[in-house]
Amino acid sequence: MPSTSFPVPSKFPLGPPVAVGGSGETLGPSAPAGGTMKSAEEEHYGYATPGLGAGLPLSAAHPSLPAPCHDLQSSAAGVSTVGYGGAVDSGPSGYFLSSGGIRPNGAPALESPRIEITSYLGLHHSSSQFLHEVDVEDVLPKRSPSTATLNLPSLEAYRDPSCLSPASSLSSRSCNSEASSYESSFSYPYASPQTSPWQSPCVSPKTTDPEEGFPRGLGACGLLGSPRHSPSTSPRTSVTEESWLGARTSRPSSPCNKRKYGLNGRQLSCSPHPSPTPSPQGSPRVSVTDDTWLGNTTQYTSSAIVAAINALSTDSSLDLGDGVPVKARKTTLDHSPAVALKVEPAGEDLGTTPPTPDFQPEEFAAFQHIRKGAFCDQYLSVPQHPYPWARPRSPTSYTSPSLPALDWQLPSHSGPYELRIEVQPKSHHRAHYETEGSRGAVKASAGGHPSVQLHGYVESEPLTLQLFIGTADDRLLRPHAFYQVHRITGKTVSTASHEAVVCSTKVLEIPLLPENSMRATIDCAGILKLRNSDIELRKGETDIGRKNTRVRLVFRVHIPQPNGRTLSLQVASNPIECSQRSAQELPLVEKQSAASGPVLGGKRMVLSGHNFLQDSKVIFVEKAPDGHHIWEMEAKTEGDLCKPNSLVVEIPPFRNQRITSPVQVNFYVCNGKRKRSQYQHFTYLPANVPIIKTEPSDDYEPALTCGPMSQGLSPLPKPCYGQPLALPPDPGACLMPGFPSRPQGSASPELHDLSCAPYGSATAGPGHSPLGLPRPVGGVLTSQEAPRPSGVPPGPPQPPPPTLLQPQVSPTSSGSCSPGRRPALCPHSPSSPLPPGTREPTHLQPCGPAHPCGTGHQQHQPLEVPSSEPAAARPLPPPEVREDSNRSLAPISITVKREPQELDPLDLDDVNEIIRNDLSSTNIHS
DNA sequence: CTTCTGGAAGCACCA
DNA sequence: ACTGGTGCTTCCAGA
């Protein structure tokens, strides 16, 4: 493990800043050793950690918001502060406020003690949890300062101890542990309190911890964010807190019983104890649970209530909040109880997290520590880890503070820079469970390993490439709740890496060195599968794990800018099927020869992928915003040409030959009742599409639906959500420091729109997620929030008033963590499937406010507001953008271009009428 | 001996 | 309520 520590530390610019602040402080207090290291780091970096913490401000605002993560992110953004060091901007205050109680003090306060409470498995009840939280908060303050840093880590570690034991593979554990510790500190920023807990655990325990930690952590973000709805049910409901805990516990327990629902349900998790099996873990989990519990219980009172309310108000939010948030929140909230309450309502998650933000890193750390510590403590109190590597890490960890939340959609290129995946990973990679040994690093389809390169960077300063496991569904890209990146070490691994935890999401940090042309070979990243039962129980988790087995590798790089800001770029790989069974049976479309075609159909399209059968069927589907299928048509396939890896289909004519603007539909390959590929995007172009289309709006709509996805070629073009590339809502997002960009007015409105539409539809239809964002409390957010959000689409179904919007936005951002919330921005590329990676802000277009952005699912898509993005982001990207570019700029026009091909010069008049009708209709709908 | 894998058994859930 | 098909996890065993 330690080995991992690379020399790099210094190299990673980011790390230092972030980590430093939080970690350093925290460490110092609690663990001498660790502390020292961190402190050292901090010194080097000189961040203002505290300030950074401030970055969080947003979060504070968000409090209401659900996702802690968001908070973090948002906060960062909001703060705009300095990139790394970030200053804090006013944000902090905001945070505090928002956090309400959060106050720094409070936050830290988390009372580790509470942890003890943990015991309370029985608590199940949320109420109890809240209570805990409260307590914690109270406690925190006290400790926060001193203990916080070090202690937490230690605590966590200790807690995790349980984890430790459990853990299985060294690599992971070791990594985790190490990383985790650091991470935790770092993470704060991002992660909100939530994170912390996780992290801490992870960290400390070293080995095992990691896993546990992640899951939990994941839960926070992932849960929130993701919501898959899909499947249906979502277990999580009840448990939020518990779930977190449970999750943790459960794993360990795995042995025991997996899921007994009864068990799970609650306590069982507690069962975590049970988990013990996993030995270490068991306890750890327990602890965790405890934590959660505690948190819950304590805070419960107020927060619980609030949460409940919130939940009611906003579904998605709720979940989020519920999940991890609770604790986190609580903790954070704790700081300011009153506030907390408020927050919670809004978005639990947010609230929680945010609070943290406020606090200085230290505080966060404290929180985390506390939590962790609490948990851990109770269980184990092991000394923290050695920090040897700690320092090194710290550099890496930097990210946290002001960096954009992991669920933020960021562009892959901006100005002269472009982050590109030179070698895509294989479409299948069997993830390993914690109970199994590692299944190795993700490989490239052609052998070797994926590789990523940052183009356009001419500085001599090394950067850190972040890697985390993201979702691959139609929705916006976000950390995957059920999968975590797993650090692979060993003789076969040539790339140095270090694990960090951000918002409960494990992030692998890999050095990008100028001497290597800023290129990194990803041979150190495996994929860990978390048990569905563990994750679904999380408070905030809305996604379900069943059949949610596709992921994408998400790479990020944060480039310091002369103006003190940080430009963040992100690119996501093609989807990777991680299920053994699915990989063997489900058809997978990796590429399609055409992303769009005339409404008349008749053209052939070649699909390449896996598991195609002679009798495979290709079904084209048009979905309404609410998710209903408006039209379904089986395409003719050429059996003769069908091969396991390729399928030739004849594009069927669209139901409406008179469309005036491109219409995005989906199609999938079906090998049987339950053996369907993911939806792929396809855009029907008007037969005549004269350029008439003038109205962007029209175009947009269509585009929205799918557009984004197209970027890449990605096989998966998922519909709207596509996330793939989504852009960041705002470019600004990209820039860490000042989120100023965000503020950009226009954006916000748009966002709102998006959010509204998307969310609404999203939720409605597919069911997904929970977008519901809490509205948050817009008020709460205040200015701070506004900034950040830009990217994020607001969750709320309906757009709030302008003012609110911003706030919401921010919340959303914060919410990013939360599933529902994710930003809606989407690139417009209409149909074309964008590669995941690509996304540019610019590309994004705002969806009409009203529009449901596209089809139901797509709604999420949002739109983006290019303008909103900060200059940095904005810079359009270089040509590379590809499809996106087209989209981006003028979605409409672009579309138009396409159309021409097929269009006939038909009757413009008719066309115009149609357009008008469409518009009017759309407006109405909207 | 450890790690990486492929295969599959068992159990629980979904239709 | 029952049953078959699926999907998720855990185990086993070979390389």
mmCIF file with all atom_site columns, N, CA and C in Angstrom, chain A residues 400-453:
data_model
loop_
_atom_site.group_PDB
_atom_site.id
_atom_site.type_symbol
_atom_site.label_atom_id
_atom_site.label_alt_id
_atom_site.label_comp_id
_atom_site.label_asym_id
_atom_site.label_entity_id
_atom_site.label_seq_id
_atom_site.pdbx_PDB_ins_code
_atom_site.Cartn_x
_atom_site.Cartn_y
_atom_site.Cartn_z
_atom_site.occupancy
_atom_site.B_iso_or_equiv
_atom_site.pdbx_formal_charge
_atom_site.auth_seq_id
_atom_site.auth_comp_id
_atom_site.auth_asym_id
_atom_site.auth_atom_id
_atom_site.pdbx_PDB_model_num
ATOM 1   N N  . SER A 1 400 ? -10.431 17.488  -3.079  1.00 0.00 ? 400 SER A N  1
ATOM 2   C CA . SER A 1 400 ? -11.617 17.752  -2.416  1.00 0.00 ? 400 SER A CA 1
ATOM 3   C C  . SER A 1 400 ? -12.107 19.125  -2.334  1.00 0.00 ? 400 SER A C  1
ATOM 4   N N  . PRO A 1 401 ? -11.516 19.920  -1.760  1.00 0.00 ? 401 PRO A N  1
ATOM 5   C CA . PRO A 1 401 ? -12.114 21.160  -1.411  1.00 0.00 ? 401 PRO A CA 1
ATOM 6   C C  . PRO A 1 401 ? -12.951 21.751  -2.432  1.00 0.00 ? 401 PRO A C  1
ATOM 7   N N  . SER A 1 402 ? -12.340 22.438  -3.244  1.00 0.00 ? 402 SER A N  1
ATOM 8   C CA . SER A 1 402 ? -13.184 23.185  -4.103  1.00 0.00 ? 402 SER A CA 1
ATOM 9   C C  . SER A 1 402 ? -13.515 22.492  -5.362  1.00 0.00 ? 402 SER A C  1
ATOM 10  N N  . LEU A 1 403 ? -13.089 21.348  -5.512  1.00 0.00 ? 403 LEU A N  1
ATOM 11  C CA . LEU A 1 403 ? -13.383 20.706  -6.768  1.00 0.00 ? 403 LEU A CA 1
ATOM 12  C C  . LEU A 1 403 ? -14.850 20.427  -6.923  1.00 0.00 ? 403 LEU A C  1
ATOM 13  N N  . PRO A 1 404 ? -15.243 20.347  -8.136  1.00 0.00 ? 404 PRO A N  1
ATOM 14  C CA . PRO A 1 404 ? -16.660 20.097  -8.402  1.00 0.00 ? 404 PRO A CA 1
ATOM 15  C C  . PRO A 1 404 ? -17.081 18.725  -7.912  1.00 0.00 ? 404 PRO A C  1
ATOM 16  N N  . ALA A 1 405 ? -18.294 18.638  -7.542  1.00 0.00 ? 405 ALA A N  1
ATOM 17  C CA . ALA A 1 405 ? -18.810 17.379  -7.037  1.00 0.00 ? 405 ALA A CA 1
ATOM 18  C C  . ALA A 1 405 ? -18.695 16.323  -8.118  1.00 0.00 ? 405 ALA A C  1
ATOM 19  N N  . LEU A 1 406 ? -18.630 15.117  -7.687  1.00 0.00 ? 406 LEU A N  1
ATOM 20  C CA . LEU A 1 406 ? -18.473 14.045  -8.658  1.00 0.00 ? 406 LEU A CA 1
ATOM 21  C C  . LEU A 1 406 ? -19.673 13.861  -9.556  1.00 0.00 ? 406 LEU A C  1
ATOM 22  N N  . ASP A 1 407 ? -20.754 14.360  -9.138  1.00 0.00 ? 407 ASP A N  1
ATOM 23  C CA . ASP A 1 407 ? -21.894 14.155  -10.026 1.00 0.00 ? 407 ASP A CA 1
ATOM 24  C C  . ASP A 1 407 ? -22.070 15.341  -10.955 1.00 0.00 ? 407 ASP A C  1
ATOM 25  N N  . TRP A 1 408 ? -21.194 16.240  -10.867 1.00 0.00 ? 408 TRP A N  1
ATOM 26  C CA . TRP A 1 408 ? -21.309 17.374  -11.762 1.00 0.00 ? 408 TRP A CA 1
ATOM 27  C C  . TRP A 1 408 ? -20.902 16.927  -13.143 1.00 0.00 ? 408 TRP A C  1
ATOM 28  N N  . GLN A 1 409 ? -21.537 17.525  -14.068 1.00 0.00 ? 409 GLN A N  1
ATOM 29  C CA . GLN A 1 409 ? -21.209 17.163  -15.438 1.00 0.00 ? 409 GLN A CA 1
ATOM 30  C C  . GLN A 1 409 ? -20.153 18.156  -15.897 1.00 0.00 ? 409 GLN A C  1
ATOM 31  N N  . LEU A 1 410 ? -19.071 17.655  -16.329 1.00 0.00 ? 410 LEU A N  1
ATOM 32  C CA . LEU A 1 410 ? -17.998 18.536  -16.770 1.00 0.00 ? 410 LEU A CA 1
ATOM 33  C C  . LEU A 1 410 ? -17.642 18.238  -18.226 1.00 0.00 ? 410 LEU A C  1
ATOM 34  N N  . PRO A 1 411 ? -17.101 19.208  -18.871 1.00 0.00 ? 411 PRO A N  1
ATOM 35  C CA . PRO A 1 411 ? -16.720 19.026  -20.264 1.00 0.00 ? 411 PRO A CA 1
ATOM 36  C C  . PRO A 1 411 ? -15.419 18.258  -20.351 1.00 0.00 ? 411 PRO A C  1
ATOM 37  N N  . SER A 1 412 ? -15.201 17.682  -21.484 1.00 0.00 ? 412 SER A N  1
ATOM 38  C CA . SER A 1 412 ? -13.966 16.922  -21.634 1.00 0.00 ? 412 SER A CA 1
ATOM 39  C C  . SER A 1 412 ? -12.870 17.824  -22.177 1.00 0.00 ? 412 SER A C  1
ATOM 40  N N  . HIS A 1 413 ? -13.297 18.926  -22.701 1.00 0.00 ? 413 HIS A N  1
ATOM 41  C CA . HIS A 1 413 ? -12.246 19.798  -23.204 1.00 0.00 ? 413 HIS A CA 1
ATOM 42  C C  . HIS A 1 413 ? -12.682 21.233  -23.021 1.00 0.00 ? 413 HIS A C  1
ATOM 43  N N  . SER A 1 414 ? -11.723 22.051  -22.899 1.00 0.00 ? 414 SER A N  1
ATOM 44  C CA . SER A 1 414 ? -12.006 23.468  -22.731 1.00 0.00 ? 414 SER A CA 1
ATOM 45  C C  . SER A 1 414 ? -10.769 24.225  -23.176 1.00 0.00 ? 414 SER A C  1
ATOM 46  N N  . GLY A 1 415 ? -10.988 25.171  -24.001 1.00 0.00 ? 415 GLY A N  1
ATOM 47  C CA . GLY A 1 415 ? -9.855  25.942  -24.476 1.00 0.00 ? 415 GLY A CA 1
ATOM 48  C C  . GLY A 1 415 ? -8.864  24.995  -25.112 1.00 0.00 ? 415 GLY A C  1
ATOM 49  N N  . PRO A 1 416 ? -7.670  25.113  -24.779 1.00 0.00 ? 416 PRO A N  1
ATOM 50  C CA . PRO A 1 416 ? -6.636  24.279  -25.381 1.00 0.00 ? 416 PRO A CA 1
ATOM 51  C C  . PRO A 1 416 ? -6.575  22.884  -24.792 1.00 0.00 ? 416 PRO A C  1
ATOM 52  N N  . TYR A 1 417 ? -7.272  22.699  -23.731 1.00 0.00 ? 417 TYR A N  1
ATOM 53  C CA . TYR A 1 417 ? -7.156  21.404  -23.063 1.00 0.00 ? 417 TYR A CA 1
ATOM 54  C C  . TYR A 1 417 ? -8.232  20.413  -23.470 1.00 0.00 ? 417 TYR A C  1
ATOM 55  N N  . GLU A 1 418 ? -7.810  19.198  -23.528 1.00 0.00 ? 418 GLU A N  1
ATOM 56  C CA . GLU A 1 418 ? -8.807  18.157  -23.751 1.00 0.00 ? 418 GLU A CA 1
ATOM 57  C C  . GLU A 1 418 ? -8.361  16.895  -23.035 1.00 0.00 ? 418 GLU A C  1
ATOM 58  N N  . LEU A 1 419 ? -9.249  16.370  -22.298 1.00 0.00 ? 419 LEU A N  1
ATOM 59  C CA . LEU A 1 419 ? -8.968  15.116  -21.596 1.00 0.00 ? 419 LEU A CA 1
ATOM 60  C C  . LEU A 1 419 ? -9.605  14.037  -22.464 1.00 0.00 ? 419 LEU A C  1
ATOM 61  N N  . ARG A 1 420 ? -8.826  13.109  -22.880 1.00 0.00 ? 420 ARG A N  1
ATOM 62  C CA . ARG A 1 420 ? -9.336  12.125  -23.820 1.00 0.00 ? 420 ARG A CA 1
ATOM 63  C C  . ARG A 1 420 ? -8.932  10.713  -23.433 1.00 0.00 ? 420 ARG A C  1
ATOM 64  N N  . ILE A 1 421 ? -9.850  9.815   -23.677 1.00 0.00 ? 421 ILE A N  1
ATOM 65  C CA . ILE A 1 421 ? -9.551  8.404   -23.399 1.00 0.00 ? 421 ILE A CA 1
ATOM 66  C C  . ILE A 1 421 ? -8.972  7.857   -24.687 1.00 0.00 ? 421 ILE A C  1
ATOM 67  N N  . GLU A 1 422 ? -7.732  7.586   -24.668 1.00 0.00 ? 422 GLU A N  1
ATOM 68  C CA . GLU A 1 422 ? -7.059  7.122   -25.881 1.00 0.00 ? 422 GLU A CA 1
ATOM 69  C C  . GLU A 1 422 ? -7.373  5.662   -26.152 1.00 0.00 ? 422 GLU A C  1
ATOM 70  N N  . VAL A 1 423 ? -7.489  4.930   -25.090 1.00 0.00 ? 423 VAL A N  1
ATOM 71  C CA . VAL A 1 423 ? -7.797  3.505   -25.236 1.00 0.00 ? 423 VAL A CA 1
ATOM 72  C C  . VAL A 1 423 ? -8.976  3.201   -24.326 1.00 0.00 ? 423 VAL A C  1
ATOM 73  N N  . GLN A 1 424 ? -10.059 2.780   -24.918 1.00 0.00 ? 424 GLN A N  1
ATOM 74  C CA . GLN A 1 424 ? -11.257 2.502   -24.143 1.00 0.00 ? 424 GLN A CA 1
ATOM 75  C C  . GLN A 1 424 ? -11.151 1.148   -23.445 1.00 0.00 ? 424 GLN A C  1
ATOM 76  N N  . PRO A 1 425 ? -11.825 1.031   -22.328 1.00 0.00 ? 425 PRO A N  1
ATOM 77  C CA . PRO A 1 425 ? -11.800 -0.252  -21.606 1.00 0.00 ? 425 PRO A CA 1
ATOM 78  C C  . PRO A 1 425 ? -12.715 -1.246  -22.316 1.00 0.00 ? 425 PRO A C  1
ATOM 79  N N  . LYS A 1 426 ? -12.537 -2.496  -22.019 1.00 0.00 ? 426 LYS A N  1
ATOM 80  C CA . LYS A 1 426 ? -13.384 -3.530  -22.611 1.00 0.00 ? 426 LYS A CA 1
ATOM 81  C C  . LYS A 1 426 ? -14.814 -3.306  -22.151 1.00 0.00 ? 426 LYS A C  1
ATOM 82  N N  . SER A 1 427 ? -15.694 -3.781  -22.937 1.00 0.00 ? 427 SER A N  1
ATOM 83  C CA . SER A 1 427 ? -17.100 -3.578  -22.600 1.00 0.00 ? 427 SER A CA 1
ATOM 84  C C  . SER A 1 427 ? -17.563 -4.466  -21.456 1.00 0.00 ? 427 SER A C  1
ATOM 85  N N  . HIS A 1 428 ? -16.787 -5.451  -21.139 1.00 0.00 ? 428 HIS A N  1
ATOM 86  C CA . HIS A 1 428 ? -17.153 -6.337  -20.036 1.00 0.00 ? 428 HIS A CA 1
ATOM 87  C C  . HIS A 1 428 ? -15.998 -6.432  -19.041 1.00 0.00 ? 428 HIS A C  1
ATOM 88  N N  . HIS A 1 429 ? -16.327 -6.347  -17.834 1.00 0.00 ? 429 HIS A N  1
ATOM 89  C CA . HIS A 1 429 ? -15.300 -6.562  -16.806 1.00 0.00 ? 429 HIS A CA 1
ATOM 90  C C  . HIS A 1 429 ? -16.055 -7.058  -15.591 1.00 0.00 ? 429 HIS A C  1
ATOM 91  N N  . ARG A 1 430 ? -15.792 -8.252  -15.219 1.00 0.00 ? 430 ARG A N  1
ATOM 92  C CA . ARG A 1 430 ? -16.504 -8.802  -14.070 1.00 0.00 ? 430 ARG A CA 1
ATOM 93  C C  . ARG A 1 430 ? -15.961 -8.159  -12.809 1.00 0.00 ? 430 ARG A C  1
ATOM 94  N N  . ALA A 1 431 ? -16.812 -7.478  -12.142 1.00 0.00 ? 431 ALA A N  1
ATOM 95  C CA . ALA A 1 431 ? -16.400 -6.820  -10.904 1.00 0.00 ? 431 ALA A CA 1
ATOM 96  C C  . ALA A 1 431 ? -16.287 -7.872  -9.810  1.00 0.00 ? 431 ALA A C  1
ATOM 97  N N  . HIS A 1 432 ? -15.528 -7.612  -8.816  1.00 0.00 ? 432 HIS A N  1
ATOM 98  C CA . HIS A 1 432 ? -15.405 -8.572  -7.722  1.00 0.00 ? 432 HIS A CA 1
ATOM 99  C C  . HIS A 1 432 ? -16.114 -8.059  -6.484  1.00 0.00 ? 432 HIS A C  1
ATOM 100 N N  . TYR A 1 433 ? -16.581 -8.990  -5.714  1.00 0.00 ? 433 TYR A N  1
ATOM 101 C CA . TYR A 1 433 ? -17.244 -8.626  -4.466  1.00 0.00 ? 433 TYR A CA 1
ATOM 102 C C  . TYR A 1 433 ? -16.179 -8.512  -3.395  1.00 0.00 ? 433 TYR A C  1
ATOM 103 N N  . GLU A 1 434 ? -16.614 -7.953  -2.347  1.00 0.00 ? 434 GLU A N  1
ATOM 104 C CA . GLU A 1 434 ? -15.660 -7.813  -1.254  1.00 0.00 ? 434 GLU A CA 1
ATOM 105 C C  . GLU A 1 434 ? -15.263 -9.181  -0.755  1.00 0.00 ? 434 GLU A C  1
ATOM 106 N N  . THR A 1 435 ? -16.173 -10.084 -0.917  1.00 0.00 ? 435 THR A N  1
ATOM 107 C CA . THR A 1 435 ? -15.907 -11.430 -0.429  1.00 0.00 ? 435 THR A CA 1
ATOM 108 C C  . THR A 1 435 ? -15.000 -12.206 -1.364  1.00 0.00 ? 435 THR A C  1
ATOM 109 N N  . GLU A 1 436 ? -14.714 -11.627 -2.460  1.00 0.00 ? 436 GLU A N  1
ATOM 110 C CA . GLU A 1 436 ? -13.861 -12.325 -3.408  1.00 0.00 ? 436 GLU A CA 1
ATOM 111 C C  . GLU A 1 436 ? -12.509 -11.626 -3.453  1.00 0.00 ? 436 GLU A C  1
ATOM 112 N N  . GLY A 1 437 ? -11.650 -12.259 -4.132  1.00 0.00 ? 437 GLY A N  1
ATOM 113 C CA . GLY A 1 437 ? -10.367 -11.602 -4.331  1.00 0.00 ? 437 GLY A CA 1
ATOM 114 C C  . GLY A 1 437 ? -10.545 -10.650 -5.491  1.00 0.00 ? 437 GLY A C  1
ATOM 115 N N  . SER A 1 438 ? -9.557  -9.896  -5.754  1.00 0.00 ? 438 SER A N  1
ATOM 116 C CA . SER A 1 438 ? -9.642  -8.963  -6.871  1.00 0.00 ? 438 SER A CA 1
ATOM 117 C C  . SER A 1 438 ? -9.765  -9.729  -8.178  1.00 0.00 ? 438 SER A C  1
ATOM 118 N N  . ARG A 1 439 ? -10.437 -9.171  -9.064  1.00 0.00 ? 439 ARG A N  1
ATOM 119 C CA . ARG A 1 439 ? -10.540 -9.790  -10.388 1.00 0.00 ? 439 ARG A CA 1
ATOM 120 C C  . ARG A 1 439 ? -9.702  -9.010  -11.379 1.00 0.00 ? 439 ARG A C  1
ATOM 121 N N  . GLY A 1 440 ? -8.791  -8.346  -10.858 1.00 0.00 ? 440 GLY A N  1
ATOM 122 C CA . GLY A 1 440 ? -7.862  -7.669  -11.736 1.00 0.00 ? 440 GLY A CA 1
ATOM 123 C C  . GLY A 1 440 ? -8.293  -6.305  -12.228 1.00 0.00 ? 440 GLY A C  1
ATOM 124 N N  . ALA A 1 441 ? -7.390  -5.725  -12.948 1.00 0.00 ? 441 ALA A N  1
ATOM 125 C CA . ALA A 1 441 ? -7.635  -4.385  -13.460 1.00 0.00 ? 441 ALA A CA 1
ATOM 126 C C  . ALA A 1 441 ? -8.477  -4.438  -14.722 1.00 0.00 ? 441 ALA A C  1
ATOM 127 N N  . VAL A 1 442 ? -9.146  -3.375  -14.952 1.00 0.00 ? 442 VAL A N  1
ATOM 128 C CA . VAL A 1 442 ? -9.959  -3.261  -16.161 1.00 0.00 ? 442 VAL A CA 1
ATOM 129 C C  . VAL A 1 442 ? -8.989  -3.279  -17.332 1.00 0.00 ? 442 VAL A C  1
ATOM 130 N N  . LYS A 1 443 ? -9.360  -3.976  -18.349 1.00 0.00 ? 443 LYS A N  1
ATOM 131 C CA . LYS A 1 443 ? -8.477  -4.091  -19.506 1.00 0.00 ? 443 LYS A CA 1
ATOM 132 C C  . LYS A 1 443 ? -9.084  -3.436  -20.735 1.00 0.00 ? 443 LYS A C  1
ATOM 133 N N  . ALA A 1 444 ? -8.263  -3.291  -21.693 1.00 0.00 ? 444 ALA A N  1
ATOM 134 C CA . ALA A 1 444 ? -8.734  -2.699  -22.951 1.00 0.00 ? 444 ALA A CA 1
ATOM 135 C C  . ALA A 1 444 ? -9.192  -3.852  -23.835 1.00 0.00 ? 444 ALA A C  1
ATOM 136 N N  . SER A 1 445 ? -10.066 -3.560  -24.736 1.00 0.00 ? 445 SER A N  1
ATOM 137 C CA . SER A 1 445 ? -10.589 -4.627  -25.575 1.00 0.00 ? 445 SER A CA 1
ATOM 138 C C  . SER A 1 445 ? -9.503  -5.246  -26.438 1.00 0.00 ? 445 SER A C  1
ATOM 139 N N  . ALA A 1 446 ? -8.545  -4.473  -26.799 1.00 0.00 ? 446 ALA A N  1
ATOM 140 C CA . ALA A 1 446 ? -7.496  -4.988  -27.652 1.00 0.00 ? 446 ALA A CA 1
ATOM 141 C C  . ALA A 1 446 ? -6.314  -5.512  -26.852 1.00 0.00 ? 446 ALA A C  1
ATOM 142 N N  . GLY A 1 447 ? -6.521  -5.685  -25.601 1.00 0.00 ? 447 GLY A N  1
ATOM 143 C CA . GLY A 1 447 ? -5.406  -6.122  -24.782 1.00 0.00 ? 447 GLY A CA 1
ATOM 144 C C  . GLY A 1 447 ? -4.789  -4.903  -24.150 1.00 0.00 ? 447 GLY A C  1
ATOM 145 N N  . GLY A 1 448 ? -4.036  -5.102  -23.163 1.00 0.00 ? 448 GLY A N  1
ATOM 146 C CA . GLY A 1 448 ? -3.446  -3.944  -22.506 1.00 0.00 ? 448 GLY A CA 1
ATOM 147 C C  . GLY A 1 448 ? -4.480  -3.283  -21.613 1.00 0.00 ? 448 GLY A C  1
ATOM 148 N N  . HIS A 1 449 ? -4.304  -2.034  -21.371 1.00 0.00 ? 449 HIS A N  1
ATOM 149 C CA . HIS A 1 449 ? -5.203  -1.341  -20.460 1.00 0.00 ? 449 HIS A CA 1
ATOM 150 C C  . HIS A 1 449 ? -5.652  -0.017  -21.054 1.00 0.00 ? 449 HIS A C  1
ATOM 151 N N  . PRO A 1 450 ? -6.696  0.497   -20.511 1.00 0.00 ? 450 PRO A N  1
ATOM 152 C CA . PRO A 1 450 ? -7.199  1.777   -21.016 1.00 0.00 ? 450 PRO A CA 1
ATOM 153 C C  . PRO A 1 450 ? -6.138  2.840   -20.764 1.00 0.00 ? 450 PRO A C  1
ATOM 154 N N  . SER A 1 451 ? -6.190  3.888   -21.531 1.00 0.00 ? 451 SER A N  1
ATOM 155 C CA . SER A 1 451 ? -5.243  4.965   -21.264 1.00 0.00 ? 451 SER A CA 1
ATOM 156 C C  . SER A 1 451 ? -5.952  6.293   -21.489 1.00 0.00 ? 451 SER A C  1
ATOM 157 N N  . VAL A 1 452 ? -5.488  7.253   -20.753 1.00 0.00 ? 452 VAL A N  1
ATOM 158 C CA . VAL A 1 452 ? -6.104  8.577   -20.797 1.00 0.00 ? 452 VAL A CA 1
ATOM 159 C C  . VAL A 1 452 ? -5.003  9.615   -20.966 1.00 0.00 ? 452 VAL A C  1
ATOM 160 N N  . GLN A 1 453 ? -5.288  10.604  -21.745 1.00 0.00 ? 453 GLN A N  1
ATOM 161 C CA . GLN A 1 453 ? -4.272  11.631  -21.967 1.00 0.00 ? 453 GLN A CA 1
ATOM 162 C C  . GLN A 1 453 ? -4.895  13.022  -21.936 1.00 0.00 ? 453 GLN A C  1
#
